[in-house]
Every structure is written in structure tokens, then in C-alpha cells.
């Protein structure tokens, strides 16, 4: 908790008649908030001898930590990979709209683009705290262009790149300054990838493996170099094979650094991955599951043509799907695990005492989701 | 004395809880009229199983009591005796204890008034008996060396001053203590026996706790209505009244006398 007179004078808010996610379980407990932080009511009671200034009845709903989306390419007509003049207002619009879906923090994602786009767009999307105005920006997710040709998916072939001899300098030349970057997705089978992974990791940037034809060995080596995430598991990588599980094998590999948890993004819409495959991954390694949307600019809009970076996309019908695991697991996959991935679990993705609690965010979505 | 015998631990607990609730409602407390509920003391503050955590999680967080109106003896106070004396003063200032709720130790103690405690004692520091230390070991991972050997406790006299005393006794391991407390004489070796001289006590127990009592005693208190209404009325009517029918208990009340 923040100390000082200011915090002590701030109003104490008590959410009652709710279930909260704490310690991996949904408990029938009240949630106490003061000055933008989750509060320990026992300390308040015995040490400060205070009661709540305001009580809010949640009608028996679940109070979950705000969701964190680490892969979202845009939405509501906004395309993060478009080098427009006013990138900032596009990001702000998406930030505001995803709030009502329960997302309080996100990593705007850029798909494979030419260097000019990165140089123009990246500096315009700084890290920003969330609030009533919109979800917080935790940093950018740069997906590509250092990915595999065969597994490029919807990324444009013309702009794919590999690392030349001066690998990390290549990366800097392509992206520009990395201050606003949080996650980089690359294919580890590319030459010189290990020095790049090590450099990025030293700078606190999360390296993710994706759009790759790497086998399990190459993937394990990449994890030893510092990779901690897998971009949309199963999609844009070699399929699981019992003699070489490929990147998917990282979920159960015994050749990873001790104590390291490998996280993996999953698009749980029932289309990108068959729900049975999703469940196999979840059962093999439940602590690593991170739910992502990988949403495109067409999110929230109807059918029709929309852009996705340098490509055009046609939308015709939408699907959504329920993950099929316990509510607590699903909630943790959308909040706690992405926070752990980004090393933010002390303040985000959790309702533990001392964690961040956006005041304005308490209006709509906190009292939400009877099930995911 | 009223002896309420329920079949199981859970029923005894529920009966006691409803009794307390009904007493509070009937008393109709207000800003100038405190219903002072007395409870026995426990472990030091910083222990994870501390009494504060216990009281918070099991009681305070579920009700609308103001923190200012809760008083827990502070085992970390600089001057322990002064802390105890101040506690006695606070009880007086609140108008005295309306209802004291406690359990009984296997050695027949009430609060931490171990065998040998004066039956007119007040709130003070007490050395704990081996029985009590053994019983508390479960809060300290079974390590006897870690269990505190001293505790602050309300005295027998303090509890005797309460207008009503309710003692909960469940389990076969408490049976002998219950026998000593109600079928033998008043004795400072079994401090709960002091309540034989209190005008208004309720002992709530389960079947197992009655194992050392005379059949005659148990039958008397479990008698069917037409023979002896006293035990039964309290067991079936008064205690189990739903909240909004609390006023309907007056018939039982007029019947009752210790």
C-alpha cells in the first residue's frame, strides 16, 4: 500500500455480496479498495479502527482481476499496424472500448510490417497507466517480421526478414528504439536468433516463439537463451508429433531451466484451436495458459472488409467459445498468468492486498462474468 | 443452570449461535446501550493463527460492528498488568458484560484460568498449564517449544460478573471436565465449577460431552415436554427461533428461571 497521509485520508470502498478470485479459488469475500490499491481489511479494522466509507453491493457476481490481453492487433476499426498520423487516438479508442469487455491492460500488437511503419508507429504508443478513460498500455507486442516463411499465416511475405550477421543491429534498424516494446515474437530457427533473444531479454523484453518451424530442441535452446512465451500455441507452428513435439513440446519439456515457467498464448475462440486440443494443452500445463484475443481491427464491427497491417481481411460471421475449464482457471488464464508472464503479478492480474485497483474501472465490468 | 444437549457438534454450534443472535436482538442494542459480548482470550497478535485473525475471519468481518467497539487484550503491551486493569475498566465503562461465551478446557478451565486459579480472580497474566500448552500445540506446527507459556486472560471473577454465561462443551475429551464442573462441588481445580454459583448459566453440549455424566442428570435435561419443559423449551423453541420471530420467544422466557 502507498504510505503517507494522502493514502490514509482516501476513501475506503467495500465491495460486498460478491465472489472474488484469490489464491486460485473463488471465495465468498468482500473486496476492499483504497487509493487505487487493494486493501487488507483486517489491518484497517485492528490498526486504523476504521470502517468502509462506501459499500457497493455486487449482487452475488464474481469480482475478477482485470484481464490482460498481450496479443491484440487492433479493434473497432483501428489497426495498430497502420502508420496513420494520429496513432495515439486509435490506441485510446481501443483502450476505452475493451474496458467494457473486462480488459484493463493490453499490449497493442503490430504484425509484420516494413521498417517505415515501425519507425512511425512505435514511438507513438508509449506505456500508459489505465483508468476510467481506458485500459492501460503495458508496452507493444511486435509479432514479426523475424518469422518463418512457411508459417507466416496472415503476415505479408514481402516484409518478412531474417537476421544478418549483425543480428541485433538488424533488429534495431527494423524496429527503431525499443523503449515502448514489451514483447517480441520471433522464430528461433532463424540464424543468429540466440544472440537476439539474449539481448532482448537483458533489456527486459519478453521474447516469444511463434510463426516458426522450429523443432523441440531448437525451441528448448531458445528458452535457455531467454524466451518465456509461445505465441498462439498450435497456430503457425509445426503440429505436435509424438517423435518431435516441436514448440508444443515445451509445455512438458524436462530440459528447461529449473523453476522456469513457460507461458503460452491461446486463442480460445473454438476456431483457431479445437477445444479438445486446448484442453490437452491446459491439462498438460495449466499454470502457463494465457488467454489472448489476437483480435483484429474488425473486432466489434460487423461483416465486411477491414485491414490488418498491409493486408485486407474479409469478415463473415463471428464465433465465440467457452474454454471448458473451471471458472477459476479461466479467470487466472486471462489475468494472473499474463501478469506473471510480464513480471507484474505483484500489482496486476491479482486481487491480493497491495495490488492495483483502478477506481473508475469499478463501474461496469468488475461485477461481471457468471462464466467465461 | 440450563443444560442443552444436542446430538452433534454442528447442532450444538448452531444452537449456540442462534441463542446469541436472539439475545442480541432481544436486548435491542443502540448507540447508548451496548450489548457487551465477552469472549475468552487467545494467542499473541503477530502469530499467523493469531486471535485477531481468528476473530476477524470468523466473526468481525461478517457483522457490522464498529472497530472502536472491539477490545482484545494486547499480549504485546509494555505493561501487561496495566493492560489487564484497563480491560476491566473498559468492561465497566461499557456497562458490564451482558453475555459471556466461552469453552472449557480438558482440565476444566474457563478462559485461561488454569487449575488453581482464584475463583474471584480478575483479568491478569496467567502461566499456562501443560494441558493447555498441549492443546495449543496444533497452532504451532506441533512444536511444544514454540507455544507461549503465558497468556492474558479474563478472571473467573470477571466472568462471574457477567449477567449471563454460556459455556460450549463438545467432544468426548471434555466429558470428564463437564462432569467435574456440574456434578461435583465448586473447586478451584476445575474453575468452570464456579458458575454453579452464577444466577444465569447455559451449558451447550453434544452427546459425547455427556459421557461422564449420570444418566439421571442427562435424562432430566433431555426430558420430554410433559415431564419437564425447562431443557426442552430452550432446546427446541427459544434457541431455534428464526430472526424475524424473535419476539415470539416471550412465552419461553417467562417459563425460564435458573
Short mmCIF file of C-alpha atoms in Angstrom, two decimals, chain B:
data_model
loop_
_atom_site.label_atom_id
_atom_site.label_comp_id
_atom_site.label_asym_id
_atom_site.label_seq_id
_atom_site.Cartn_x
_atom_site.Cartn_y
_atom_site.Cartn_z
CA UNK B 1 -28.23 -23.88 35.22
CA UNK B 2 -29.61 -24.84 31.85
CA UNK B 3 -28.00 -27.80 30.16
CA UNK B 4 -28.74 -28.02 26.46
CA UNK B 5 -27.77 -31.33 24.91
CA UNK B 6 -27.70 -31.58 21.12
CA UNK B 7 -26.79 -34.66 19.10
CA UNK B 8 -23.78 -33.37 17.22
CA UNK B 9 -21.12 -30.68 17.31
CA UNK B 10 -22.67 -28.83 14.37
CA UNK B 11 -26.08 -28.72 16.01
CA UNK B 12 -24.59 -27.51 19.28
CA UNK B 13 -22.75 -24.77 17.39
CA UNK B 14 -25.84 -23.72 15.51
CA UNK B 15 -27.94 -23.66 18.67
CA UNK B 16 -25.39 -21.51 20.45
CA UNK B 17 -25.07 -19.13 17.52
CA UNK B 18 -28.81 -18.64 17.29
CA UNK B 19 -29.08 -18.16 21.03
CA UNK B 20 -26.51 -15.38 20.94
CA UNK B 21 -28.17 -13.79 17.96
CA UNK B 22 -31.59 -13.90 19.60
CA UNK B 23 -30.23 -12.47 22.83
CA UNK B 24 -28.70 -9.54 20.98
CA UNK B 25 -31.90 -8.87 19.07
CA UNK B 26 -34.00 -9.14 22.19
CA UNK B 27 -31.63 -6.76 24.01
CA UNK B 28 -32.04 -4.25 21.16
CA UNK B 29 -28.64 -2.55 21.46
CA UNK B 30 -28.11 1.06 20.40
CA UNK B 31 -25.52 3.85 20.50
CA UNK B 32 -26.17 4.40 24.20
CA UNK B 33 -26.94 0.81 25.03
CA UNK B 34 -24.12 -1.67 24.48
CA UNK B 35 -24.62 -5.38 24.30
CA UNK B 36 -21.26 -6.44 25.60
CA UNK B 37 -20.31 -9.89 24.39
CA UNK B 38 -17.44 -11.41 26.32
CA UNK B 39 -15.14 -13.95 24.72
CA UNK B 40 -12.02 -15.66 26.03
CA UNK B 41 -8.53 -14.50 25.03
CA UNK B 42 -6.01 -16.21 22.80
CA UNK B 43 -2.63 -16.16 21.11
CA UNK B 44 -0.32 -13.17 20.54
CA UNK B 45 -1.07 -10.67 17.76
CA UNK B 46 1.71 -11.44 15.29
CA UNK B 47 1.11 -15.13 15.12
CA UNK B 48 -0.48 -16.08 11.81
CA UNK B 49 -3.11 -18.01 13.67
CA UNK B 50 -3.47 -15.02 15.91
CA UNK B 51 -6.59 -14.38 17.83
CA UNK B 52 -7.08 -11.18 15.84
CA UNK B 53 -7.11 -13.12 12.56
CA UNK B 54 -9.38 -15.71 14.08
CA UNK B 55 -11.84 -13.11 15.35
CA UNK B 56 -11.71 -11.17 12.09
CA UNK B 57 -12.27 -14.15 9.82
CA UNK B 58 -14.85 -15.91 11.95
CA UNK B 59 -16.78 -13.03 13.41
CA UNK B 60 -15.96 -9.37 12.84
CA UNK B 61 -15.88 -9.39 9.05
CA UNK B 62 -19.37 -10.93 8.90
CA UNK B 63 -21.10 -8.32 11.07
CA UNK B 64 -21.42 -4.56 11.14
CA UNK B 65 -19.57 -3.93 14.38
CA UNK B 66 -17.51 -0.77 14.59
CA UNK B 67 -13.80 -1.43 15.28
CA UNK B 68 -13.95 1.06 18.14
CA UNK B 69 -16.27 -1.30 19.96
CA UNK B 70 -13.97 -4.30 19.84
CA UNK B 71 -11.47 -4.80 22.61
CA UNK B 72 -8.86 -7.53 22.52
CA UNK B 73 -6.28 -7.94 25.23
CA UNK B 74 -2.88 -6.98 23.83
CA UNK B 75 -0.27 -9.58 24.71
CA UNK B 76 2.45 -7.27 23.37
CA UNK B 77 1.63 -4.36 25.68
CA UNK B 78 4.57 -2.85 27.55
CA UNK B 79 2.90 -3.11 30.95
CA UNK B 80 0.81 -6.27 30.92
CA UNK B 81 -0.88 -5.74 34.27
CA UNK B 82 -1.86 -2.20 33.30
CA UNK B 83 -3.31 -3.62 30.11
CA UNK B 84 -5.37 -6.07 32.16
CA UNK B 85 -6.55 -3.39 34.58
CA UNK B 86 -7.54 -1.15 31.68
CA UNK B 87 -9.54 -4.03 30.23
CA UNK B 88 -11.51 -4.35 33.46
CA UNK B 89 -12.19 -0.60 33.33
CA UNK B 90 -13.43 -0.85 29.73
CA UNK B 91 -15.86 -3.58 30.72
CA UNK B 92 -17.21 -1.40 33.49
CA UNK B 93 -17.47 1.59 31.17
CA UNK B 94 -19.48 -0.41 28.67
CA UNK B 95 -21.99 -1.31 31.37
CA UNK B 96 -20.69 -4.75 32.22
CA UNK B 97 -20.74 -7.94 30.22
CA UNK B 98 -24.23 -8.91 29.11
CA UNK B 99 -23.33 -12.37 27.87
CA UNK B 100 -20.05 -14.21 28.24
CA UNK B 101 -19.45 -17.05 25.80
CA UNK B 102 -16.65 -19.49 26.43
CA UNK B 103 -15.46 -23.04 26.13
CA UNK B 104 -13.99 -25.36 28.68
CA UNK B 105 -10.55 -26.89 28.71
CA UNK B 106 -9.95 -30.61 29.28
CA UNK B 107 -8.71 -29.56 32.70
CA UNK B 108 -11.96 -27.74 33.37
CA UNK B 109 -10.61 -24.23 32.93
CA UNK B 110 -12.62 -21.25 31.73
CA UNK B 111 -10.64 -18.81 29.52
CA UNK B 112 -7.07 -19.37 30.72
CA UNK B 113 -8.00 -19.72 34.37
CA UNK B 114 -5.96 -22.86 34.92
CA UNK B 115 -6.48 -25.27 37.82
CA UNK B 116 -5.57 -23.42 40.98
CA UNK B 117 -6.80 -20.04 39.76
CA UNK B 118 -8.65 -17.99 42.31
CA UNK B 119 -12.41 -18.17 41.81
CA UNK B 120 -12.61 -14.42 42.39
CA UNK B 121 -9.71 -13.52 40.10
CA UNK B 122 -9.75 -10.59 37.70
CA UNK B 123 -8.10 -10.03 34.28
CA UNK B 124 -4.41 -10.79 34.65
CA UNK B 125 -1.33 -12.60 33.28
CA UNK B 126 -1.52 -16.33 33.75
CA UNK B 127 1.00 -19.15 33.34
CA UNK B 128 -0.45 -21.87 31.18
CA UNK B 129 -0.79 -25.44 32.34
CA UNK B 130 0.76 -28.29 30.36
CA UNK B 131 -2.70 -29.48 29.25
CA UNK B 132 -3.35 -26.11 27.67
CA UNK B 133 0.07 -25.95 26.04
CA UNK B 134 -0.50 -29.39 24.53
CA UNK B 135 -3.91 -28.32 23.29
CA UNK B 136 -2.45 -25.20 21.68
CA UNK B 137 0.44 -27.01 20.03
CA UNK B 138 -1.62 -27.53 16.89
CA UNK B 139 -1.33 -23.78 16.17
CA UNK B 140 2.45 -24.02 16.23
CA UNK B 141 3.05 -26.99 13.93
CA UNK B 142 3.04 -29.34 16.89
CA UNK B 143 6.22 -27.79 18.29
CA UNK B 144 5.80 -27.57 22.04
CA UNK B 145 8.78 -25.24 22.44
CA UNK B 146 7.07 -22.64 20.27
CA UNK B 147 3.84 -22.49 22.24
CA UNK B 148 3.55 -19.44 24.51
CA UNK B 149 3.61 -20.34 28.19
CA UNK B 150 1.83 -17.23 29.40
CA UNK B 151 -1.39 -15.56 28.40
CA UNK B 152 -3.57 -12.62 29.34
CA UNK B 153 -6.95 -13.75 30.47
CA UNK B 154 -10.16 -12.53 31.99
CA UNK B 155 -10.51 -13.82 35.53
CA UNK B 156 -13.11 -16.17 36.96
CA UNK B 157 -14.47 -13.25 38.94
CA UNK B 158 -14.64 -11.14 35.78
CA UNK B 159 -16.80 -13.76 34.11
CA UNK B 160 -18.92 -14.24 37.21
CA UNK B 161 -19.84 -10.54 36.98
CA UNK B 162 -21.41 -11.11 33.57
CA UNK B 163 -25.18 -11.08 33.58
CA UNK B 164 -25.28 -14.38 31.68
CA UNK B 165 -22.70 -17.05 30.98
CA UNK B 166 -22.81 -19.54 28.11
CA UNK B 167 -20.29 -22.39 28.02
CA UNK B 168 -19.85 -24.59 24.96
CA UNK B 169 -18.58 -28.09 25.57
CA UNK B 170 -18.29 -30.59 22.76
CA UNK B 171 -16.41 -33.85 22.34
CA UNK B 172 -15.66 -36.84 24.50
CA UNK B 173 -12.34 -35.40 25.66
CA UNK B 174 -14.27 -32.72 27.53
CA UNK B 175 -16.69 -35.13 29.17
CA UNK B 176 -14.74 -35.52 32.40
CA UNK B 177 -14.33 -31.78 32.78
CA UNK B 178 -18.08 -31.29 32.31
CA UNK B 179 -18.77 -33.91 34.95
CA UNK B 180 -16.45 -32.17 37.39
CA UNK B 181 -17.93 -28.79 36.55
CA UNK B 182 -21.58 -29.62 37.17
CA UNK B 183 -21.87 -32.78 39.22
CA UNK B 184 -19.12 -32.19 41.75
CA UNK B 185 -18.52 -29.27 44.07
CA UNK B 186 -17.23 -25.82 43.42
CA UNK B 187 -13.47 -26.29 43.24
CA UNK B 188 -10.64 -24.06 42.06
CA UNK B 189 -9.07 -27.10 40.38
CA UNK B 190 -12.00 -27.11 37.96
CA UNK B 191 -12.62 -23.40 37.56
CA UNK B 192 -15.75 -23.76 35.43
CA UNK B 193 -17.43 -25.16 38.56
CA UNK B 194 -17.55 -21.57 39.84
CA UNK B 195 -20.58 -20.98 37.64
CA UNK B 196 -22.67 -23.19 39.88
CA UNK B 197 -22.93 -20.00 41.89
CA UNK B 198 -23.91 -17.82 38.94
CA UNK B 199 -27.61 -16.89 38.62
CA UNK B 200 -27.85 -17.45 34.88
CA UNK B 201 -25.76 -20.01 33.02
CA UNK B 202 -26.32 -22.11 29.90
CA UNK B 203 -24.15 -25.12 29.14
CA UNK B 204 -24.43 -26.19 25.50
CA UNK B 205 -23.01 -29.58 24.65
CA UNK B 206 -23.16 -32.53 22.31
CA UNK B 207 -23.88 -36.16 23.24
CA UNK B 208 -20.22 -37.06 23.50
CA UNK B 209 -19.58 -34.43 26.13
CA UNK B 210 -22.17 -36.01 28.40
CA UNK B 211 -20.43 -39.38 28.54
CA UNK B 212 -19.22 -38.95 32.13
CA UNK B 213 -22.50 -37.55 33.48
CA UNK B 214 -25.02 -39.55 35.45
CA UNK B 215 -27.83 -40.94 33.36
CA UNK B 216 -30.18 -39.21 35.78
CA UNK B 217 -28.68 -35.80 35.00
CA UNK B 218 -28.85 -36.28 31.26
CA UNK B 219 -32.42 -37.58 31.40
CA UNK B 220 -33.51 -34.61 33.49
CA UNK B 221 -32.24 -32.13 30.95
CA UNK B 222 -33.39 -34.07 27.93
CA UNK B 223 -36.85 -34.79 29.38
CA UNK B 224 -39.86 -34.71 27.03
CA UNK B 225 -42.10 -31.61 27.35
CA UNK B 226 -44.82 -33.06 29.51
CA UNK B 227 -42.38 -34.04 32.26
CA UNK B 228 -40.00 -31.11 32.35
CA UNK B 229 -40.28 -28.24 29.98
CA UNK B 230 -37.17 -26.43 31.07
CA UNK B 231 -34.48 -28.09 28.98
CA UNK B 232 -36.75 -28.83 26.05
CA UNK B 233 -38.21 -25.43 25.58
CA UNK B 234 -34.81 -23.94 25.27
CA UNK B 235 -33.62 -26.71 23.05
CA UNK B 236 -36.46 -26.66 20.57
CA UNK B 237 -38.13 -23.28 20.75
CA UNK B 238 -36.07 -20.45 22.02
CA UNK B 239 -32.72 -21.29 20.51
CA UNK B 240 -34.03 -22.15 17.08
CA UNK B 241 -36.34 -19.20 16.57
CA UNK B 242 -35.80 -17.61 13.18
CA UNK B 243 -34.73 -14.00 13.40
CA UNK B 244 -37.99 -12.35 12.46
CA UNK B 245 -39.91 -14.37 15.01
CA UNK B 246 -37.61 -13.39 17.84
CA UNK B 247 -40.49 -11.71 19.65
CA UNK B 248 -42.40 -14.98 19.81
CA UNK B 249 -39.93 -16.31 22.37
CA UNK B 250 -41.53 -14.42 25.27
CA UNK B 251 -43.51 -17.47 26.34
CA UNK B 252 -40.27 -19.42 26.79
CA UNK B 253 -38.69 -16.54 28.61
CA UNK B 254 -41.42 -16.29 31.19
CA UNK B 255 -41.08 -20.03 31.83
CA UNK B 256 -37.37 -19.93 32.32
CA UNK B 257 -35.54 -19.45 35.55
CA UNK B 258 -32.27 -20.89 36.62
#
